[in-house]
Short mmCIF file of C-alpha atoms and ligand atoms in Angstrom, two decimals:
data_model
loop_
_atom_site.label_atom_id
_atom_site.label_comp_id
_atom_site.label_asym_id
_atom_site.label_seq_id
_atom_site.Cartn_x
_atom_site.Cartn_y
_atom_site.Cartn_z
CA MET A 1 75.44 117.48 72.41
CA ALA A 2 75.52 119.53 75.45
CA ALA A 3 73.03 120.37 78.05
CA ALA A 4 71.33 123.82 77.99
CA SER A 5 72.99 125.98 80.75
CA SER A 6 70.59 128.94 81.16
CA THR A 7 67.06 127.94 80.51
CA SER A 8 65.23 125.10 82.61
CA LEU A 9 61.74 124.37 83.81
CA PHE A 10 62.58 125.21 87.56
CA HIS A 11 65.30 127.92 86.83
CA ALA A 12 67.78 126.28 88.86
CA SER A 13 70.69 128.59 89.24
CA SER A 14 74.12 127.31 91.05
CA PRO A 15 74.71 128.37 94.57
CA PHE A 16 78.30 127.06 93.86
CA PRO A 17 79.58 128.03 90.41
CA LEU A 18 83.05 126.51 90.30
CA LYS A 19 85.10 129.39 88.71
CA THR A 20 86.21 127.85 86.95
CA HIS A 21 107.89 94.31 102.14
CA GLN A 22 106.46 92.13 104.51
CA PRO A 23 105.39 88.54 104.05
CA PRO A 24 101.86 87.80 105.09
CA ARG A 25 101.42 86.36 108.67
CA PRO A 26 101.95 82.72 109.30
CA ARG A 27 98.94 80.50 108.62
CA PRO A 28 97.04 79.15 111.80
CA THR A 29 96.69 75.59 111.66
CA HIS A 30 93.34 74.91 113.45
CA PHE A 31 89.99 76.24 112.81
CA PRO A 32 87.84 76.16 116.12
CA ILE A 33 85.03 78.37 114.75
CA LYS A 34 81.46 77.04 114.01
CA ALA A 35 79.00 78.73 111.80
CA GLN A 36 76.81 81.46 113.34
CA SER A 37 73.92 80.54 111.20
CA GLN A 38 71.47 79.68 114.29
CA PRO A 39 70.40 82.20 116.68
CA THR A 40 71.43 81.16 120.56
CA THR A 41 68.39 82.66 122.12
CA PRO A 42 64.68 81.82 121.67
CA LEU A 43 62.85 84.34 119.65
CA THR A 44 60.79 84.76 122.81
CA SER A 45 63.59 86.26 125.11
CA PRO A 46 65.35 88.87 123.22
CA LYS A 47 68.84 89.44 123.85
CA GLN A 48 69.59 91.51 126.82
CA ARG A 49 70.55 95.38 125.89
CA ARG A 50 74.17 96.29 126.41
CA PRO A 51 74.93 98.20 129.49
CA ALA A 52 74.10 102.31 129.16
CA ASP A 53 77.72 103.27 129.34
CA GLU A 54 78.90 100.66 126.71
CA ASN A 55 78.82 101.63 123.06
CA ILE A 56 78.35 99.04 120.15
CA ARG A 57 82.28 98.69 119.55
CA ASP A 58 82.59 98.00 123.20
CA GLU A 59 80.02 95.35 123.18
CA ALA A 60 81.76 93.52 119.89
CA ARG A 61 85.07 93.70 122.05
CA ARG A 62 83.51 92.08 125.41
CA ASN A 63 81.83 89.48 123.21
CA ASN A 64 84.96 88.79 121.11
CA ILE A 65 83.03 87.34 118.30
CA THR A 66 85.81 87.60 115.55
CA HIS A 67 87.88 84.88 114.20
CA ASP A 68 89.91 87.33 111.93
CA ASN A 69 93.23 86.14 113.15
CA LEU A 70 92.76 83.03 111.06
CA PHE A 71 92.76 84.84 107.77
CA SER A 72 95.06 87.21 106.13
CA ALA A 73 95.81 89.00 102.88
CA CYS A 74 98.48 91.04 101.16
CA TYR A 75 99.32 92.97 98.05
CA VAL A 76 100.70 91.25 95.08
CA PRO A 77 101.27 92.32 91.48
CA PHE A 78 97.87 92.25 89.56
CA ASN A 79 97.69 89.20 87.61
CA ALA A 80 101.20 88.24 88.46
CA ASP A 81 102.95 85.15 87.18
CA PRO A 82 102.76 82.35 89.40
CA SER A 83 106.25 82.37 90.11
CA SER A 84 106.27 85.87 91.39
CA THR A 85 107.23 86.12 95.03
CA GLU A 86 106.62 90.01 95.13
CA SER A 87 104.09 90.78 98.02
CA TYR A 88 103.46 93.76 100.32
CA SER A 89 101.66 94.01 103.65
CA LEU A 90 98.53 96.16 103.77
CA ASP A 91 100.10 98.35 106.12
CA GLU A 92 102.59 99.43 103.56
CA ILE A 93 101.93 102.65 101.48
CA VAL A 94 102.17 101.03 97.93
CA TYR A 95 99.88 101.55 94.89
CA ARG A 96 102.09 100.06 92.16
CA SER A 97 104.03 96.91 91.75
CA GLN A 98 107.84 97.13 91.04
CA SER A 99 107.38 96.71 87.29
CA GLY A 100 104.82 99.81 87.69
CA GLY A 101 101.83 97.65 87.16
CA LEU A 102 98.57 97.45 89.18
CA LEU A 103 98.29 95.68 92.42
CA ASP A 104 95.69 93.51 93.84
CA VAL A 105 94.67 92.10 97.38
CA GLN A 106 95.57 88.51 97.64
CA HIS A 107 93.62 86.63 100.41
CA ASP A 108 95.08 83.49 101.92
CA MET A 109 92.51 81.43 99.96
CA ALA A 110 93.92 78.03 101.49
CA ALA A 111 92.70 79.30 105.01
CA LEU A 112 89.42 80.79 103.69
CA LYS A 113 88.96 77.30 102.22
CA LYS A 114 89.21 75.45 105.17
CA PHE A 115 85.55 76.56 105.64
CA ASP A 116 83.08 75.15 103.22
CA GLY A 117 80.61 77.10 100.95
CA GLU A 118 77.68 76.55 103.27
CA TYR A 119 79.80 77.80 106.31
CA TRP A 120 80.06 80.96 104.45
CA ARG A 121 76.69 81.38 102.97
CA ASN A 122 75.39 80.89 106.66
CA LEU A 123 77.98 83.21 108.28
CA PHE A 124 77.21 85.97 105.81
CA ASP A 125 73.22 85.50 106.05
CA SER A 126 73.46 85.26 109.61
CA ARG A 127 74.83 89.06 109.73
CA VAL A 128 72.22 90.58 107.43
CA GLY A 129 69.98 93.29 108.91
CA ARG A 130 71.81 93.33 112.49
CA THR A 131 73.44 96.20 114.05
CA THR A 132 76.43 94.26 115.53
CA TRP A 133 79.67 96.20 115.03
CA PRO A 134 80.81 95.99 112.38
CA TYR A 135 78.72 93.46 110.73
CA GLY A 136 75.81 95.76 110.35
CA SER A 137 77.79 97.05 107.32
CA GLY A 138 77.17 95.13 104.17
CA VAL A 139 80.70 95.46 103.57
CA TRP A 140 82.05 94.30 107.08
CA SER A 141 79.45 91.53 107.32
CA LYS A 142 82.22 89.90 104.81
CA LYS A 143 85.21 91.20 106.92
CA GLU A 144 87.11 87.91 106.72
CA TRP A 145 87.06 88.29 102.75
CA VAL A 146 87.63 92.15 103.14
CA LEU A 147 90.29 93.17 105.55
CA PRO A 148 90.69 90.37 107.85
CA GLU A 149 93.37 91.75 109.93
CA ILE A 150 92.08 95.17 110.74
CA ASP A 151 91.03 95.50 114.48
CA SER A 152 87.31 96.38 114.30
CA ASP A 153 87.74 99.33 116.57
CA ASP A 154 89.67 100.84 113.58
CA ILE A 155 86.83 100.47 111.29
CA VAL A 156 84.98 103.77 109.91
CA SER A 157 81.46 102.54 108.79
CA ALA A 158 78.20 104.08 107.94
CA PHE A 159 76.68 100.58 107.72
CA GLU A 160 76.83 101.00 104.12
CA GLY A 161 75.81 98.04 101.57
CA ASN A 162 72.83 95.93 101.96
CA SER A 163 71.15 98.12 99.08
CA ASN A 164 68.27 96.79 97.66
CA LEU A 165 68.14 94.58 94.66
CA PHE A 166 64.64 94.96 93.20
CA TRP A 167 62.42 93.47 90.43
CA ALA A 168 61.93 96.13 87.46
CA GLU A 169 58.82 94.51 86.74
CA ARG A 170 56.97 97.25 84.68
CA PHE A 171 60.23 98.60 82.93
CA GLY A 172 61.20 94.79 82.10
CA LYS A 173 57.85 93.78 80.55
CA GLN A 174 56.88 97.10 78.82
CA PHE A 175 60.27 98.09 76.94
CA LEU A 176 62.13 94.73 76.88
CA GLY A 177 59.67 91.89 77.11
CA MET A 178 61.51 90.66 79.94
CA ASN A 179 60.46 88.71 83.33
CA ASP A 180 63.36 88.50 85.51
CA LEU A 181 64.82 91.87 85.15
CA TRP A 182 66.54 93.10 88.37
CA VAL A 183 68.22 96.45 89.37
CA LYS A 184 70.78 96.51 92.05
CA HIS A 185 70.46 99.98 93.70
CA CYS A 186 73.97 101.00 94.89
CA GLY A 187 73.08 104.51 94.90
CA ILE A 188 70.87 103.93 97.80
CA SER A 189 73.69 104.57 99.97
CA HIS A 190 75.18 107.11 102.55
CA THR A 191 76.66 109.45 99.88
CA GLY A 192 74.33 108.34 97.21
CA SER A 193 76.82 105.97 95.17
CA PHE A 194 78.60 102.58 95.40
CA LYS A 195 81.77 104.51 96.31
CA ASP A 196 80.95 104.16 99.98
CA LEU A 197 81.39 100.32 99.75
CA GLY A 198 85.26 101.00 98.86
CA MET A 199 85.80 104.02 100.85
CA THR A 200 84.82 102.52 104.24
CA VAL A 201 87.60 99.97 103.65
CA LEU A 202 90.18 102.35 102.41
CA VAL A 203 89.66 104.90 105.28
CA SER A 204 89.55 102.31 107.73
CA GLN A 205 92.82 101.13 106.74
CA VAL A 206 93.96 104.91 106.96
CA ASN A 207 92.56 105.01 110.41
CA ARG A 208 94.73 102.15 111.25
CA LEU A 209 97.79 103.30 109.75
CA ARG A 210 97.63 106.71 111.65
CA LYS A 211 97.22 104.88 115.05
CA MET A 212 100.44 103.00 113.97
CA ASN A 213 102.06 106.46 113.45
CA ARG A 214 102.36 105.85 109.89
CA PRO A 215 103.03 109.15 107.80
CA VAL A 216 99.63 109.83 106.25
CA VAL A 217 98.70 113.49 107.03
CA GLY A 218 95.52 113.43 104.89
CA VAL A 219 93.55 111.34 102.21
CA GLY A 220 93.20 112.64 98.48
CA CYS A 221 91.54 111.88 95.34
CA ALA A 222 90.68 113.11 91.83
CA SER A 223 87.02 112.76 91.29
CA THR A 224 84.09 113.14 88.89
CA GLY A 225 81.97 113.56 92.29
CA ASP A 226 81.13 110.27 93.61
CA THR A 227 84.44 109.09 95.18
CA SER A 228 85.03 112.88 96.42
CA ALA A 229 81.64 112.62 98.11
CA ALA A 230 82.60 109.19 99.84
CA LEU A 231 85.99 110.17 100.68
CA SER A 232 85.19 113.33 102.43
CA ALA A 233 82.09 111.75 104.38
CA TYR A 234 84.18 108.98 105.48
CA CYS A 235 87.18 111.09 106.49
CA ALA A 236 85.04 113.52 108.33
CA SER A 237 83.37 110.63 110.36
CA ALA A 238 86.83 109.41 111.50
CA GLY A 239 88.48 113.10 111.99
CA ILE A 240 90.91 112.79 109.07
CA PRO A 241 91.80 115.46 106.54
CA SER A 242 90.55 114.75 103.10
CA ILE A 243 91.65 116.81 99.84
CA VAL A 244 89.61 116.50 96.67
CA PHE A 245 90.70 117.35 93.27
CA LEU A 246 87.51 118.16 90.81
CA PRO A 247 87.43 118.96 87.26
CA ALA A 248 85.95 122.77 87.18
CA ASN A 249 82.43 122.86 85.82
CA ARG A 250 82.36 119.07 85.24
CA ILE A 251 80.29 117.76 88.06
CA SER A 252 76.96 118.29 89.44
CA ILE A 253 75.83 120.79 92.02
CA ALA A 254 74.68 118.06 94.47
CA GLN A 255 78.09 116.29 94.15
CA LEU A 256 80.18 119.37 94.37
CA VAL A 257 78.16 120.36 97.60
CA GLN A 258 79.02 116.79 99.31
CA PRO A 259 82.77 117.52 100.06
CA ILE A 260 82.23 121.05 100.80
CA ALA A 261 79.64 120.22 103.40
CA ASN A 262 82.08 117.64 104.81
CA GLY A 263 84.69 119.82 105.28
CA ALA A 264 87.30 118.45 102.67
CA PHE A 265 89.86 120.71 101.32
CA VAL A 266 88.47 121.28 97.39
CA LEU A 267 90.49 122.17 94.65
CA SER A 268 88.51 123.04 91.78
CA ILE A 269 90.99 122.49 88.83
CA ASP A 270 90.52 124.01 85.18
CA THR A 271 91.15 120.37 83.62
CA ASP A 272 89.12 117.24 82.88
CA PHE A 273 89.19 114.14 85.20
CA ASP A 274 92.09 112.64 83.54
CA GLY A 275 94.00 115.88 84.16
CA CYS A 276 93.02 115.57 88.06
CA MET A 277 94.14 112.07 88.13
CA GLN A 278 97.55 112.65 86.91
CA LEU A 279 97.99 115.35 89.19
CA ILE A 280 96.81 113.46 92.32
CA ARG A 281 99.25 110.87 91.64
CA GLU A 282 102.02 113.21 91.35
CA VAL A 283 100.99 114.96 94.43
CA THR A 284 100.75 111.62 96.44
CA ALA A 285 104.04 110.69 95.54
CA GLU A 286 105.68 113.77 96.96
CA LEU A 287 103.39 114.48 100.16
CA PRO A 288 102.02 112.24 102.88
CA ILE A 289 98.73 112.30 101.27
CA TYR A 290 97.16 108.75 100.76
CA LEU A 291 95.65 108.06 97.38
CA ALA A 292 91.99 107.24 97.48
CA ASN A 293 91.16 106.60 93.97
CA SER A 294 90.71 102.94 92.53
CA LEU A 295 94.28 102.61 91.46
CA ASN A 296 94.63 101.60 95.16
CA SER A 297 93.26 98.23 95.19
CA LEU A 298 92.05 98.57 98.79
CA ARG A 299 89.11 100.26 97.50
CA LEU A 300 88.03 97.17 95.26
CA GLU A 301 87.81 94.97 98.16
CA GLY A 302 84.86 96.91 99.50
CA GLN A 303 83.13 97.27 96.12
CA LYS A 304 83.44 93.50 95.43
CA THR A 305 80.86 92.95 98.26
CA ALA A 306 78.25 94.22 96.09
CA ALA A 307 78.46 91.15 93.92
CA ILE A 308 78.42 88.89 96.79
CA GLU A 309 75.29 90.62 98.03
CA ILE A 310 73.62 90.06 94.85
CA LEU A 311 74.40 86.23 95.22
CA GLN A 312 72.94 86.40 98.66
CA GLN A 313 69.76 88.15 97.86
CA PHE A 314 69.14 85.68 95.00
CA ASP A 315 69.62 82.87 97.85
CA TRP A 316 73.03 82.02 96.37
CA GLN A 317 71.42 81.54 92.75
CA VAL A 318 73.49 83.05 90.04
CA PRO A 319 72.16 85.42 87.60
CA ASP A 320 72.68 85.21 83.73
CA TRP A 321 73.81 88.62 83.24
CA VAL A 322 75.17 91.58 85.34
CA ILE A 323 75.45 95.08 83.57
CA VAL A 324 77.78 97.70 85.19
CA PRO A 325 78.67 101.07 83.84
CA GLY A 326 82.25 101.87 83.69
CA GLY A 327 84.61 104.94 83.56
CA ASN A 328 87.91 104.37 85.62
CA LEU A 329 87.13 100.75 85.50
CA GLY A 330 87.87 99.64 89.01
CA ASN A 331 84.11 98.53 89.69
CA ILE A 332 83.75 95.95 86.81
CA TYR A 333 86.65 94.04 88.06
CA ALA A 334 85.38 94.36 91.69
CA PHE A 335 82.17 92.59 90.46
CA TYR A 336 84.19 90.07 88.87
CA LYS A 337 86.53 89.56 92.09
CA GLY A 338 83.34 89.24 94.29
CA PHE A 339 81.70 86.61 91.74
CA HIS A 340 84.70 84.83 91.36
CA MET A 341 85.76 84.39 95.12
CA CYS A 342 82.05 82.96 95.80
CA LYS A 343 82.73 80.46 93.03
CA GLU A 344 86.42 79.58 94.33
CA LEU A 345 85.06 79.36 98.07
CA GLY A 346 82.14 77.03 96.93
CA LEU A 347 79.21 79.34 97.64
CA VAL A 348 78.11 78.92 94.26
CA ASP A 349 79.02 76.93 91.11
CA LYS A 350 79.41 79.61 88.31
CA ILE A 351 79.38 83.12 87.82
CA PRO A 352 77.40 85.44 85.51
CA ARG A 353 78.62 87.05 82.33
CA LEU A 354 79.44 90.77 82.65
CA VAL A 355 78.91 93.46 80.68
CA CYS A 356 80.42 96.77 80.98
CA ALA A 357 78.65 99.96 79.55
CA GLN A 358 80.35 103.10 78.55
CA ALA A 359 79.18 106.63 77.29
CA ALA A 360 80.03 106.75 73.66
CA ASN A 361 81.50 110.23 74.34
CA ALA A 362 84.25 108.40 76.82
CA ASN A 363 84.25 104.78 75.41
CA PRO A 364 88.32 103.79 75.45
CA LEU A 365 87.16 100.12 76.66
CA TYR A 366 84.42 99.80 74.20
CA LEU A 367 86.88 100.55 71.12
CA TYR A 368 89.40 98.29 72.63
CA PHE A 369 86.66 95.52 72.69
CA LYS A 370 85.82 96.09 69.20
CA SER A 371 89.24 95.92 68.36
CA GLY A 372 89.11 92.43 69.44
CA TRP A 373 91.38 93.67 72.54
CA LYS A 374 94.18 94.23 69.91
CA ASP A 375 94.62 98.24 70.31
CA PHE A 376 94.21 100.02 73.40
CA LYS A 377 94.21 103.78 73.29
CA ALA A 378 93.27 106.13 75.75
CA VAL A 379 90.74 108.95 74.31
CA LYS A 380 89.89 112.50 75.22
CA ALA A 381 86.73 112.14 76.92
CA ASN A 382 83.98 114.44 75.69
CA THR A 383 81.27 116.16 77.70
CA THR A 384 78.31 113.42 78.51
CA PHE A 385 75.27 113.74 80.77
CA ALA A 386 77.03 110.48 82.42
CA SER A 387 79.41 112.99 83.79
CA ALA A 388 80.90 110.59 86.63
CA ILE A 389 82.19 108.15 83.86
CA GLN A 390 83.75 111.14 81.55
CA ILE A 391 87.14 109.42 81.70
CA GLY A 392 89.45 108.87 78.50
CA ASP A 393 92.24 107.22 80.18
CA PRO A 394 91.07 104.74 82.64
CA VAL A 395 93.60 103.52 85.53
CA SER A 396 92.03 100.11 85.84
CA ILE A 397 92.07 98.96 81.96
CA ASP A 398 94.07 95.96 82.79
CA ARG A 399 91.68 94.87 85.55
CA ALA A 400 88.58 95.31 83.31
CA VAL A 401 89.90 93.46 80.54
CA TYR A 402 90.69 90.58 82.77
CA ALA A 403 87.22 90.60 84.33
CA LEU A 404 85.53 90.85 80.66
CA LYS A 405 87.85 87.93 79.37
CA ASN A 406 87.11 85.82 82.25
CA SER A 407 83.51 86.18 82.35
CA ASN A 408 82.71 85.83 78.64
CA GLY A 409 81.92 89.51 78.94
CA ILE A 410 80.70 92.11 76.36
CA VAL A 411 81.17 95.87 76.27
CA GLU A 412 78.66 98.15 74.95
CA GLU A 413 78.32 101.89 74.57
CA ALA A 414 75.29 104.47 74.46
CA THR A 415 75.12 107.78 72.70
CA GLU A 416 73.80 110.80 74.62
CA GLU A 417 70.25 110.31 73.14
CA GLU A 418 70.30 106.67 74.07
CA LEU A 419 71.27 107.10 77.55
CA MET A 420 69.01 109.97 78.14
CA ASP A 421 66.11 108.16 76.58
CA ALA A 422 66.78 105.01 78.66
CA MET A 423 66.99 107.15 81.80
CA ALA A 424 63.41 108.69 81.19
CA GLN A 425 61.95 105.48 80.20
CA ALA A 426 63.00 103.77 83.49
CA ASP A 427 61.97 106.94 85.48
CA SER A 428 58.30 106.71 83.54
CA THR A 429 58.34 103.44 85.30
CA GLY A 430 58.50 104.77 89.04
CA MET A 431 62.39 104.55 89.05
CA PHE A 432 64.59 107.83 89.43
CA ILE A 433 68.01 106.77 88.05
CA CYS A 434 71.17 108.40 87.15
CA PRO A 435 72.28 108.86 83.69
CA HIS A 436 75.18 106.07 84.31
CA THR A 437 72.37 103.62 85.00
CA GLY A 438 70.84 105.13 81.77
CA VAL A 439 74.12 103.85 79.90
CA ALA A 440 73.88 100.35 81.46
CA LEU A 441 70.05 100.29 80.62
CA THR A 442 71.15 101.16 76.85
CA ALA A 443 73.65 98.41 76.84
CA LEU A 444 70.70 95.99 77.99
CA PHE A 445 68.39 97.39 75.21
CA LYS A 446 71.09 96.61 72.61
CA LEU A 447 71.65 93.04 73.77
CA ARG A 448 68.04 92.40 74.00
CA ASN A 449 67.24 93.61 70.51
CA SER A 450 70.12 91.81 69.09
CA GLY A 451 68.87 88.56 70.88
CA VAL A 452 72.25 88.20 73.07
CA ILE A 453 70.18 88.55 76.27
CA LYS A 454 66.91 86.45 76.06
CA PRO A 455 63.46 87.33 77.39
CA THR A 456 63.82 84.94 80.38
CA ASP A 457 67.42 85.64 81.29
CA ARG A 458 67.93 86.47 84.80
CA THR A 459 69.66 89.95 84.31
CA VAL A 460 70.95 92.49 87.11
CA VAL A 461 71.75 96.17 86.06
CA VAL A 462 73.82 97.90 88.66
CA SER A 463 72.68 101.31 89.35
CA THR A 464 75.73 103.21 90.73
CA ALA A 465 74.49 106.61 92.00
CA HIS A 466 71.13 108.37 93.07
CA GLY A 467 69.17 110.10 90.50
CA LEU A 468 68.96 112.82 93.04
CA LYS A 469 72.56 113.56 92.37
CA PHE A 470 71.88 114.04 88.67
CA THR A 471 68.55 116.31 88.63
CA GLN A 472 69.96 118.93 86.40
CA SER A 473 69.99 116.32 83.56
CA LYS A 474 66.44 115.42 84.02
CA ILE A 475 65.53 119.01 84.16
CA ASP A 476 67.18 119.51 80.80
CA TYR A 477 65.52 116.56 79.27
CA HIS A 478 62.12 117.26 80.21
CA SER A 479 62.26 120.86 79.22
CA LYS A 480 63.30 119.47 76.15
CA ASP A 481 66.25 121.87 76.30
CA ILE A 482 68.95 119.85 74.78
CA LYS A 483 70.39 120.69 71.30
CA GLU A 484 69.88 117.91 68.62
CA MET A 485 67.94 115.82 70.96
CA ALA A 486 64.38 114.94 70.42
CA CYS A 487 63.56 114.00 74.32
CA ARG A 488 61.02 111.46 73.31
CA TYR A 489 60.01 110.81 76.58
CA ALA A 490 59.90 114.43 78.12
CA ASN A 491 56.82 115.21 80.47
CA PRO A 492 57.11 118.76 81.08
CA PRO A 493 54.68 120.71 83.43
CA VAL A 494 51.46 121.90 81.76
CA GLN A 495 50.92 125.70 82.21
CA VAL A 496 47.52 126.60 83.13
CA LYS A 497 45.45 129.71 84.26
CA ALA A 498 44.30 129.82 87.89
CA ASP A 499 40.58 129.28 87.04
CA PHE A 500 38.26 126.21 87.25
CA GLY A 501 37.35 125.95 83.72
CA SER A 502 40.69 125.97 82.31
CA VAL A 503 41.96 123.59 85.03
CA MET A 504 38.91 121.40 84.08
CA ASP A 505 39.70 121.39 80.38
CA VAL A 506 43.09 120.28 80.70
CA LEU A 507 42.35 117.36 82.95
CA LYS A 508 39.51 116.38 80.98
CA LYS A 509 41.87 115.86 77.97
CA TYR A 510 44.58 114.36 80.06
CA LEU A 511 41.99 111.75 81.47
CA LEU A 512 40.68 111.00 77.75
CA SER A 513 44.13 110.17 76.79
CA LYS A 514 44.58 107.77 79.52
CA ALA A 515 40.98 105.99 79.28
CA PRO A 516 41.29 102.43 78.59
CA LYS A 517 40.73 101.63 74.73
CA HIS A 518 37.89 99.04 73.96
C1 PLP B 601 78.06 106.95 89.42
C2 PLP B 601 79.03 106.32 88.62
N1 PLP B 601 78.78 105.28 87.96
C3 PLP B 601 79.80 104.79 87.54
C4 PLP B 601 81.21 104.83 87.62
C5 PLP B 601 82.20 104.03 86.86
O1 PLP B 601 82.87 103.10 87.98
P1 PLP B 601 84.22 102.69 87.60
O2 PLP B 601 85.27 104.01 87.44
O3 PLP B 601 84.88 101.83 88.59
O4 PLP B 601 84.30 102.31 86.36
C6 PLP B 601 81.60 105.93 88.35
C7 PLP B 601 82.81 106.37 88.70
O5 PLP B 601 83.66 106.11 87.65
C8 PLP B 601 80.19 106.67 89.03
O6 PLP B 601 80.70 107.64 89.93
N1 LIG B 602 83.46 108.19 88.89
C1 LIG B 602 84.41 108.32 89.84
C2 LIG B 602 85.82 108.65 89.09
C3 LIG B 602 87.10 108.23 89.96
O1 LIG B 602 87.00 106.59 90.11
P1 LIG B 602 87.90 105.89 91.26
O2 LIG B 602 86.67 104.79 91.33
O3 LIG B 602 89.05 105.55 90.61
O4 LIG B 602 87.91 106.82 92.51
C4 LIG B 602 84.45 109.51 90.54
O5 LIG B 602 83.25 109.48 91.24
O6 LIG B 602 85.28 110.34 91.08
#
């Protein structure tokens, strides 16, 4: 099923048609830090404002409020055999293990465990809602668990994260009979998607590498629109060249204009995302361009903080379910890792069950799950309104399987009609979600209907991007302009003559249809 391209309610026309081996540092032996949970000054005497010629980085340096030198992290092969000694400094430029497998960022858990769960909960809670550099960011407020060794001066941040987790009261009650349904809105973010969480980490590390005179001339990615937006914004903020490979005519105009506006070098390539991904991997192996896709495990260190935030926003109570739309499949693992670290470090005592939701038109993980994890095959991804997850050969397939197996997880899929109806239903209750969130909501509908998710289960749906990036899909739907789709929840505008009588007639008819029935 394809979106109608020429007719629409609003006659939108495109202004931008796309023509188309070092060991980790030695462990410290003493831990003199106290939790920063209590304010040190009484509420009646506000902290003195910093001197006018000092900025917030200088202020952080003067106060020397870090205890980062106690902690460290390095790259190791993903899901390595415990006997493996292969590891790399995060200052090396490496994306794959010796055997060609994925890498993971491994933290010095023994050092982190010297502090108990209460310490970490208090520390993280004490940093929320502040402007202290760099902890005003939802990502860097967890710096010790993200990139412990980076100098705060090297961090490139737009104070991303801290996105709202809201109670979807009416949607839950009306459509699902649920009373504890929540949406974690990662799309309310600097560039309108969860990619900012990972990109602040990756670009900060690149900033550090460039200061160390490492050969990084620019940073590049393949993208279905959101990774490129985040990459170009953070690079522009740091003055680092960014290069983005986009599949021609497959991303929304709102997404396309983001890297253009941020000064990225934009290549519109006549292939799909998987083709762009292949090309960027080949190019970054040849040129001093640092790879910014989630194949690079640094990204997931930032993305995992959304999971920690969910626990924090529930006062460290653990929800029963978390549903995440999946494409290249880095994010589902990032959520698992965030939850798992909180359990391992004693902040919580269990983790939620994870659900990964895919578009039926791009569903390699779903098919693999249905085969009982026996037979993985990449697929040719077909066009989907959930265009950011139109991916047939996900780079993080192994990470996703690991996350799902270790969280008693489930994979679901959504047809085009299901995801668009779910999006429209959610919007009719006051949301304005992206089609990918529609995929996640479809998974929720299916799991509620089959009784797997119970009416009182605390369930979080992760909304991965802002609906404003995907308005054309909503225009097509509400215009009832999509082939072979009933568009059951369409709400097109009513054309009416410019006279009082005509306006009154349609209004009376409308009000009658809305009047309470006795
Ligand atoms: C809006 C949106 N939702 C979901 C995803 C899926 O995330 P992942 O590729 O990490 O599975 C992506 C990107 O792929 C995205 O841009
Ligand atoms: N949806 C993504 C696809 C690439 O995913 P990544 O997480 O590997 O960068 C995008 O917006 O480009």
